[in-house]
Amino acid sequence: MGIEMCGIVGITGTKQAVSVLINGLERLEYRGYDSAGIYVNDQTGQDYLVKRAGRIANLKSALTPEIQGSAGIGHTRWATHGVPNEINAHPQYSADERFYLVHNGVIENFEQLKQEYLADVKFQSQTDTEVVVQLIDRFVVDYEMDTKSAFLKVLHLISDDSSYAFVLMDRQTPDTLYVSKNKSPLLVGVGDGFNMVASDAVAMLKETHNFMEIEDREVVIVKPSGVVIRDFDGNEMKRDTFRVDMDASAADKGTYPFYMLKEVDEQPVVMRKLVQEYLDTDGSPVIEPELLSRMQQADKLYVVGAGTSYHAGLIGARLFERLTGIPTQVFISSEFAYEQPIMSKKPFFIFLTQSGETADSREVLVNVKKQGWPTLTITNVPKSTLSREATFTLLLHAGPEIAVASTKAYTAQVALQAILAKGLGMAMRKQLAIDFDVKQQLGLVAVGMQAIVDSKDQLESVAARYLAQPRNAFYIGRGIDWSVALESALKLKEISYVQAEGFASGELKHGTIALIEDKTPVIGIITQDRTAGLTRSNLQEVVSRGASVLTIASKHLAQPDDTIVLPDVDELLTPLLSVVPAQLLAYYTSLGKGLDVDKPRNLAKSVTVQ
Ligand code: AGP
């Protein structure tokens, strides 16, 4: 069946394709890592297909020096249906070995296409992709169509609800990449003497900084000498290039053992970057007036996100309500998509998404747009799908986040929502917003984050002592400390596989406390004046049931035996600090267990299926 989330890279021109493809795939490995493959053609009739189950490292070790070419395609896969084995890995190819195809997405009507056109063909894989490539071959060989027409014909036959990013190669036109996309990310990289295509600009940054967008349902012909884009009716589309100035090394691990640790360490820099991008010298937010005016007209803000982004939204809702007085509600995107609540009269939607590609969130955006409501996407990836499709975009400027466990994107989302809430509150002349010195506070946050990341040794030994053995753990807190508890627990479970829960500390005694056993770790987050005493009482309740209690407390609320003491910042921004020790505790627990911190089992960075 479908291969829904994966990374694609292709190149044609003067470069050695194999190293470019492998390098690109390594950068895309965050998108999926259970099998990988490349196809290269040396333009003199010699071509090579290499596929392996498992990580890209397996594919690399299968490569021999004679495997060379100047055009090729590569793929790294995260399977949701069909075993992640060599046969199901991409590229898929036609039975006569003329056509090779990499694909991201799901062809919903592949069974029907198979029965209608390919009933006599014996398939070797379980993939919908093989159906597509065999069908292209059928139209070329049996119906004598040229490759471009056959490709277009198949694109027309694919049902509208399907998603795809395709890059096709034909042995008979070996310098040409045939490209199309629908709902799955793909963009062109423009070079000198070569051109490329990939799911994400980071896969091409080593070769070029100039890119070209591809819209849904276009056919793009990529040759060494140029790129031609047409719509499905054959009209040529003019497309400007845009430049991404990011340094390729921004997506490198450098001397870090794992991306996650690098990304945790980068958080103070990201805070300063947001100050620089969004606040002027006197600390006033610099935000598009039209965005502020549309938000001001709203009677309710709807914040939508998944996973960590949803957790950042929980903090954002608090910030918007306090600083602007506009009622704000947060939704898990996959829930909202299927059960739209009764809406207020003038809603305004804020989508939080690090990648800008999350299918669940996009589903909501598409529906909301149909109903004519204004939308803002807060994302880390310029030109990403949700960014392009929303009325407004604000960028996180956090630099590429590669580790599956999101860290700096979360803190950037919280900080940017604080800036936006301040800007909106000021525009509405709300005194609390006027008094909230977000610039000064984010400066304090950056310094505080630095102090926490500098205390790694302490966090490493806490993780070794309390989290290495137990199967279960709890983070508890009230209000925004509870919201951080949810994110902290997600971090721990996704990379260390400890069954962790984030809990409202007052709620524990209403049932879940039954799970507390001797030495169950319970980590209390204590940063809010109003709730500190109550959370401490709740911690006492679990101490008496044998739990090993740890605390993450703000300095002015700290007691002598607190485990981690956070520098003081405004109560609205404490999540930016309290989450950092939790990120590092998760990191060291995973590391201590010898797990692959950046690529936890069963997960992929960008979830482009619903
Ligand atoms: C968390 O560490 C995960 N990476 C995951 O929960 C993620 O936040 C979620 O899949 C949403 O992704 P997005 O922010 O790119 O939309």
Short mmCIF file of C-alpha atoms in Angstrom, two decimals, residues 124-312:
data_model
loop_
_atom_site.label_atom_id
_atom_site.label_comp_id
_atom_site.label_asym_id
_atom_site.label_seq_id
_atom_site.Cartn_x
_atom_site.Cartn_y
_atom_site.Cartn_z
CA GLN A 124 6.40 -7.57 -7.05
CA SER A 125 5.83 -4.99 -4.32
CA GLN A 126 2.85 -4.08 -2.16
CA THR A 127 3.12 -0.41 -3.10
CA ASP A 128 0.69 1.88 -4.87
CA THR A 129 3.79 3.47 -6.41
CA GLU A 130 4.51 0.37 -8.45
CA VAL A 131 1.03 0.65 -9.94
CA VAL A 132 1.78 4.20 -11.05
CA VAL A 133 5.11 3.35 -12.66
CA GLN A 134 3.74 0.25 -14.39
CA LEU A 135 0.84 2.30 -15.69
CA ILE A 136 3.14 4.95 -17.15
CA ASP A 137 5.06 2.14 -18.86
CA ARG A 138 1.84 0.66 -20.22
CA PHE A 139 0.80 3.94 -21.83
CA VAL A 140 4.26 4.41 -23.34
CA VAL A 141 4.83 0.86 -24.56
CA ASP A 142 1.33 -0.35 -25.48
CA TYR A 143 -0.32 2.94 -26.40
CA GLU A 144 2.82 4.50 -27.91
CA MET A 145 2.58 7.71 -25.95
CA ASP A 146 5.65 9.79 -25.20
CA THR A 147 6.76 9.75 -21.57
CA LYS A 148 5.52 13.24 -20.74
CA SER A 149 2.06 12.52 -22.12
CA ALA A 150 1.90 9.14 -20.37
CA PHE A 151 2.92 10.76 -17.09
CA LEU A 152 0.23 13.43 -17.50
CA LYS A 153 -2.35 10.83 -18.46
CA VAL A 154 -1.64 8.88 -15.27
CA LEU A 155 -1.77 12.06 -13.20
CA HIS A 156 -5.24 12.69 -14.63
CA LEU A 157 -6.33 9.17 -13.70
CA ILE A 158 -5.21 9.51 -10.10
CA SER A 159 -8.15 10.48 -7.90
CA ASP A 160 -8.25 14.02 -6.48
CA ASP A 161 -8.18 12.81 -2.89
CA SER A 162 -4.77 11.20 -3.48
CA SER A 163 -1.57 12.84 -2.35
CA TYR A 164 1.72 12.59 -4.13
CA ALA A 165 5.12 14.00 -4.83
CA PHE A 166 6.56 12.12 -7.82
CA VAL A 167 9.93 12.14 -9.51
CA LEU A 168 10.13 9.84 -12.52
CA MET A 169 13.10 8.84 -14.67
CA ASP A 170 13.03 7.17 -18.08
CA ARG A 171 16.12 5.22 -19.26
CA GLN A 172 15.51 6.60 -22.75
CA THR A 173 15.66 10.26 -21.66
CA PRO A 174 18.14 9.78 -18.83
CA ASP A 175 18.91 13.45 -18.17
CA THR A 176 15.27 14.33 -17.50
CA LEU A 177 13.30 14.30 -14.26
CA TYR A 178 9.51 14.22 -14.66
CA VAL A 179 8.00 15.80 -11.58
CA SER A 180 4.57 16.50 -10.12
CA LYS A 181 2.98 17.00 -6.72
CA ASN A 182 -0.38 17.16 -5.01
CA LYS A 183 -0.65 17.92 -1.29
CA SER A 184 2.87 16.59 -0.62
CA PRO A 185 5.85 18.92 -0.38
CA LEU A 186 8.37 19.16 -3.25
CA LEU A 187 10.41 22.02 -4.63
CA VAL A 188 12.98 22.67 -7.33
CA GLY A 189 16.59 23.66 -6.65
CA VAL A 190 18.14 25.72 -9.41
CA GLY A 191 21.87 25.34 -10.03
CA ASP A 192 24.59 26.25 -12.49
CA GLY A 193 24.78 23.37 -14.95
CA PHE A 194 22.44 21.23 -12.90
CA ASN A 195 18.95 21.29 -11.43
CA MET A 196 17.44 19.46 -8.51
CA VAL A 197 14.21 18.58 -6.82
CA ALA A 198 13.58 17.59 -3.20
CA SER A 199 10.98 17.41 -0.45
CA ASP A 200 12.77 20.04 1.60
CA ALA A 201 15.26 22.80 0.77
CA VAL A 202 17.69 21.47 3.40
CA ALA A 203 18.37 18.50 1.13
CA MET A 204 19.68 20.86 -1.57
CA LEU A 205 21.42 23.58 0.43
CA LYS A 206 24.85 22.07 -0.06
CA GLU A 207 24.43 22.47 -3.82
CA THR A 208 22.28 25.59 -4.22
CA HIS A 209 20.51 28.41 -2.42
CA ASN A 210 18.07 29.18 -5.23
CA PHE A 211 14.70 27.50 -5.29
CA MET A 212 11.47 27.45 -7.20
CA GLU A 213 8.08 26.47 -5.82
CA ILE A 214 5.94 23.80 -7.44
CA GLU A 215 2.19 24.21 -7.09
CA ASP A 216 -0.17 21.28 -6.73
CA ARG A 217 -1.15 19.62 -10.00
CA GLU A 218 1.59 20.93 -12.25
CA VAL A 219 3.98 18.94 -14.43
CA VAL A 220 7.59 20.01 -14.12
CA ILE A 221 10.28 18.91 -16.54
CA VAL A 222 13.71 19.24 -14.98
CA LYS A 223 16.77 19.04 -17.24
CA PRO A 224 20.37 20.17 -16.69
CA SER A 225 19.72 23.20 -18.87
CA GLY A 226 16.44 24.35 -17.37
CA VAL A 227 13.11 23.79 -15.70
CA VAL A 228 9.75 24.04 -17.44
CA ILE A 229 6.55 24.14 -15.40
CA ARG A 230 3.11 23.59 -16.95
CA ASP A 231 -0.34 23.20 -15.49
CA PHE A 232 -2.34 20.07 -16.29
CA ASP A 233 -3.83 21.83 -19.33
CA GLY A 234 -0.38 22.38 -20.79
CA ASN A 235 -0.10 26.11 -20.13
CA GLU A 236 3.43 27.15 -19.28
CA MET A 237 3.66 28.78 -15.85
CA LYS A 238 6.12 31.59 -15.06
CA ARG A 239 7.78 31.00 -11.74
CA ASP A 240 10.35 33.21 -9.99
CA THR A 241 13.19 31.73 -8.03
CA PHE A 242 13.63 32.62 -4.39
CA ARG A 243 16.76 32.50 -2.31
CA VAL A 244 17.20 30.77 1.03
CA ASP A 245 20.22 32.24 2.75
CA MET A 246 20.50 29.54 5.37
CA ASP A 247 23.96 28.04 5.68
CA ALA A 248 24.04 24.32 4.87
CA SER A 249 25.90 23.82 8.13
CA ALA A 250 22.81 25.07 10.02
CA ALA A 251 21.46 21.62 9.25
CA ASP A 252 24.66 19.88 10.42
CA LYS A 253 25.20 18.26 13.79
CA GLY A 254 28.65 19.81 14.06
CA THR A 255 30.40 18.30 17.07
CA TYR A 256 27.16 17.30 18.77
CA PRO A 257 26.39 13.59 19.14
CA PHE A 258 22.73 14.21 18.32
CA TYR A 259 20.72 16.98 16.70
CA MET A 260 18.40 17.14 19.69
CA LEU A 261 21.18 18.29 22.00
CA LYS A 262 22.28 20.91 19.48
CA GLU A 263 18.73 22.13 19.11
CA VAL A 264 18.19 22.33 22.88
CA ASP A 265 21.41 24.36 23.13
CA GLU A 266 20.32 26.71 20.37
CA GLN A 267 17.28 27.93 22.28
CA PRO A 268 18.86 31.04 23.82
CA VAL A 269 20.00 32.10 20.35
CA VAL A 270 16.51 31.53 18.94
CA MET A 271 15.01 33.75 21.66
CA ARG A 272 17.41 36.55 20.69
CA LYS A 273 16.67 36.04 17.03
CA LEU A 274 12.94 36.45 17.68
CA VAL A 275 13.60 39.65 19.59
CA GLN A 276 15.64 40.91 16.67
CA GLU A 277 13.05 39.91 14.06
CA TYR A 278 9.88 41.03 15.78
CA LEU A 279 10.64 43.78 18.31
CA ASP A 280 11.87 47.29 17.66
CA THR A 281 14.38 49.18 19.80
CA ASP A 282 11.78 50.32 22.31
CA GLY A 283 10.41 46.79 22.62
CA SER A 284 7.22 47.25 20.58
CA PRO A 285 6.25 44.31 18.37
CA VAL A 286 6.75 44.83 14.64
CA ILE A 287 3.81 42.94 13.17
CA GLU A 288 1.91 43.49 9.94
CA PRO A 289 -0.91 45.98 10.82
CA GLU A 290 -3.39 44.07 8.64
CA LEU A 291 -2.83 40.92 10.71
CA LEU A 292 -3.37 42.80 13.96
CA SER A 293 -6.49 44.46 12.62
CA ARG A 294 -8.00 41.15 11.46
CA MET A 295 -7.24 39.59 14.84
CA GLN A 296 -8.73 42.56 16.64
CA GLN A 297 -11.99 42.09 14.77
CA ALA A 298 -12.26 38.52 16.04
CA ASP A 299 -14.59 37.57 18.85
CA LYS A 300 -12.63 34.39 19.51
CA LEU A 301 -9.21 32.98 18.63
CA TYR A 302 -8.96 29.32 17.67
CA VAL A 303 -5.47 27.86 18.04
CA VAL A 304 -4.89 24.59 16.18
CA GLY A 305 -1.92 22.22 16.27
CA ALA A 306 -0.70 18.66 16.81
CA GLY A 307 1.68 17.15 19.36
CA THR A 308 4.24 19.62 20.61
CA SER A 309 2.66 22.42 18.58
CA TYR A 310 -0.66 21.77 20.33
CA HIS A 311 1.15 22.00 23.64
CA ALA A 312 2.67 25.34 22.60
#
